[in-house]
Amino acid sequence: YRTLRRRTLQSRPGPAEMGVVWFGNLCGTFTTGTLVSFTRLKTARAAAGICAVKLEDSLSGILILAFFCGMLMYIAVDGYKSKGNPVILFLGVSVFILAGFEHCIANMFYFTVAGVWSLKALVYILVMTLGNSAGGMFIPFIRKVGQRT
């Protein structure tokens, strides 16, 4: 088990695995968001306001905000892996929320709670996914380029 776990954690997932993870997150956030709408928590109005702002933004603006979110998530996870302190994770998440950066999985939940899923919303989620992914790969890419020079 330990060998399999170590190998799994050290290997990089391919596009197929990433697609499965993305779809799993979509299913999980859709299910959770739908279930929350049946509770006493009346979050639909607040979520609708948040989603309206997101869906009125330009795709280029969404891409940039998602890119910065991806960078923050990389910094948080990398910091946790190297230091072992979970506070680093909480700081990374707190900063991306307070800064207004875009996280594709969080927004899957918001779009579900607000009931605003549409083709436009899907396109925005895909752009956020691209930005989060690019932002998460940026620092390792720069490190790799720096090692070559």
Coordinates of C-alpha atoms in Angstrom, one line a residue:
Y1 CA 0.0 0.0 0.0
R2 CA 2.7 2.5 0.9
T3 CA 4.6 1.8 -2.3
L4 CA 1.5 2.3 -4.4
R5 CA 0.5 5.4 -2.4
R6 CA 4.0 6.9 -2.8
R7 CA 4.2 6.1 -6.5
T8 CA 0.7 7.6 -7.0
L9 CA 1.5 10.8 -5.1
Q10 CA 4.8 11.2 -7.0
S11 CA 3.4 10.5 -10.5
R12 CA 1.7 13.2 -12.5
P13 CA -1.8 12.6 -13.6
G14 CA -2.5 12.6 -17.3
P15 CA -5.3 14.4 -19.2
A16 CA -7.7 11.4 -18.8
E17 CA -7.2 11.3 -15.0
M18 CA -7.5 15.1 -14.8
G19 CA -10.8 14.9 -16.7
V20 CA -12.1 12.3 -14.4
V21 CA -11.2 14.4 -11.4
W22 CA -12.8 17.5 -12.9
F23 CA -16.0 15.6 -13.7
G24 CA -16.0 14.1 -10.2
N25 CA -15.7 17.6 -8.7
L26 CA -18.6 18.8 -11.0
C27 CA -20.8 15.9 -9.8
G28 CA -19.8 16.5 -6.1
T29 CA -20.4 20.2 -6.2
F30 CA -23.7 19.8 -8.2
T31 CA -24.9 17.2 -5.6
T32 CA -23.8 19.3 -2.6
G33 CA -25.2 22.5 -4.1
T34 CA -28.5 20.9 -4.9
L35 CA -28.8 19.3 -1.4
V36 CA -28.0 22.7 0.2
S37 CA -30.9 24.3 -1.7
F38 CA -33.3 21.9 0.2
T39 CA -32.1 23.1 3.7
R40 CA -33.0 26.1 5.8
L41 CA -29.9 27.9 4.4
K42 CA -31.3 30.4 2.0
T43 CA -28.1 31.0 0.0
A44 CA -29.6 31.1 -3.5
R45 CA -30.1 34.8 -3.5
A46 CA -26.6 35.6 -2.3
A47 CA -25.1 33.0 -4.7
A48 CA -27.1 34.5 -7.6
G49 CA -25.6 37.9 -6.9
I50 CA -22.1 36.5 -6.8
C51 CA -22.7 34.5 -10.0
A52 CA -24.1 37.5 -11.8
V53 CA -20.9 39.5 -11.2
K54 CA -18.8 36.5 -12.4
L55 CA -20.9 36.0 -15.6
E56 CA -20.9 39.7 -16.5
D57 CA -17.1 39.8 -16.4
S58 CA -15.1 39.4 -19.6
L59 CA -13.6 36.0 -20.4
S60 CA -10.2 37.5 -20.4
G61 CA -10.8 39.0 -16.9
I62 CA -12.0 35.6 -15.7
L63 CA -9.0 33.9 -17.2
I64 CA -6.6 36.3 -15.4
L65 CA -8.3 36.0 -12.0
A66 CA -8.4 32.2 -12.4
F67 CA -4.7 32.2 -13.3
F68 CA -3.8 34.0 -10.1
C69 CA -6.0 31.6 -8.1
G70 CA -4.1 28.7 -9.6
M71 CA -0.8 30.3 -8.6
L72 CA -2.1 30.8 -5.0
M73 CA -3.3 27.2 -4.8
Y74 CA 0.1 25.9 -6.0
I75 CA 1.9 28.1 -3.5
A76 CA -0.4 26.8 -0.7
V77 CA -0.1 23.1 -1.6
D78 CA 3.7 23.4 -2.2
G79 CA 4.2 25.2 1.1
Y80 CA 2.2 22.6 2.9
K81 CA 4.2 19.8 1.3
S82 CA 7.5 21.4 2.2
K83 CA 6.6 22.7 5.7
G84 CA 3.9 20.3 6.7
N85 CA 1.9 23.1 8.2
P86 CA -1.8 23.2 7.3
V87 CA -2.1 26.9 8.1
I88 CA -0.4 27.6 4.8
L89 CA -3.4 26.0 3.0
F90 CA -5.9 28.1 5.0
L91 CA -3.9 31.2 4.1
G92 CA -3.8 30.4 0.4
V93 CA -7.6 29.8 0.3
S94 CA -8.3 32.9 2.4
V95 CA -6.3 35.1 0.1
F96 CA -7.9 33.8 -3.1
I97 CA -11.4 34.4 -1.6
L98 CA -10.6 37.9 -0.2
A99 CA -8.8 38.9 -3.5
G100 CA -11.8 37.8 -5.6
F101 CA -9.9 35.3 -7.6
E102 CA -11.8 32.6 -9.5
H103 CA -11.7 28.9 -8.5
C104 CA -13.5 26.6 -11.0
I105 CA -14.6 24.1 -8.4
A106 CA -15.9 26.7 -5.9
N107 CA -17.8 28.3 -8.8
M108 CA -19.3 25.0 -9.8
F109 CA -20.9 25.0 -6.4
Y110 CA -22.1 28.6 -6.6
F111 CA -23.6 28.2 -10.0
T112 CA -25.5 25.2 -8.8
V113 CA -26.8 26.9 -5.6
A114 CA -27.8 30.0 -7.6
G115 CA -29.4 27.8 -10.4
V116 CA -27.6 29.7 -13.1
W117 CA -26.2 26.8 -15.1
S118 CA -26.3 27.6 -18.8
L119 CA -24.0 27.2 -21.8
K120 CA -22.4 30.5 -20.9
A121 CA -21.8 29.3 -17.3
L122 CA -20.2 26.2 -18.6
V123 CA -17.9 28.2 -20.9
Y124 CA -16.9 30.4 -17.9
I125 CA -16.2 27.3 -15.8
L126 CA -14.0 25.9 -18.6
V127 CA -12.1 29.2 -18.9
M128 CA -11.7 29.2 -15.1
T129 CA -10.4 25.6 -15.3
L130 CA -7.9 26.7 -18.0
G131 CA -6.8 29.6 -15.9
N132 CA -6.5 27.6 -12.6
S133 CA -4.5 24.9 -14.5
A134 CA -2.1 27.4 -16.1
G135 CA -1.6 29.3 -12.9
G136 CA -0.9 26.1 -11.0
M137 CA 1.7 25.1 -13.6
F138 CA 3.3 28.5 -13.9
I139 CA 5.7 28.4 -10.9
P140 CA 7.0 24.9 -11.6
F141 CA 7.5 25.9 -15.2
I142 CA 9.5 29.0 -14.2
R143 CA 11.5 26.9 -11.7
K144 CA 12.3 24.3 -14.5
V145 CA 13.4 27.1 -16.9
G146 CA 15.5 28.6 -14.2
Q147 CA 17.3 25.3 -13.6
R148 CA 18.2 25.0 -17.3
T149 CA 19.9 28.4 -17.4

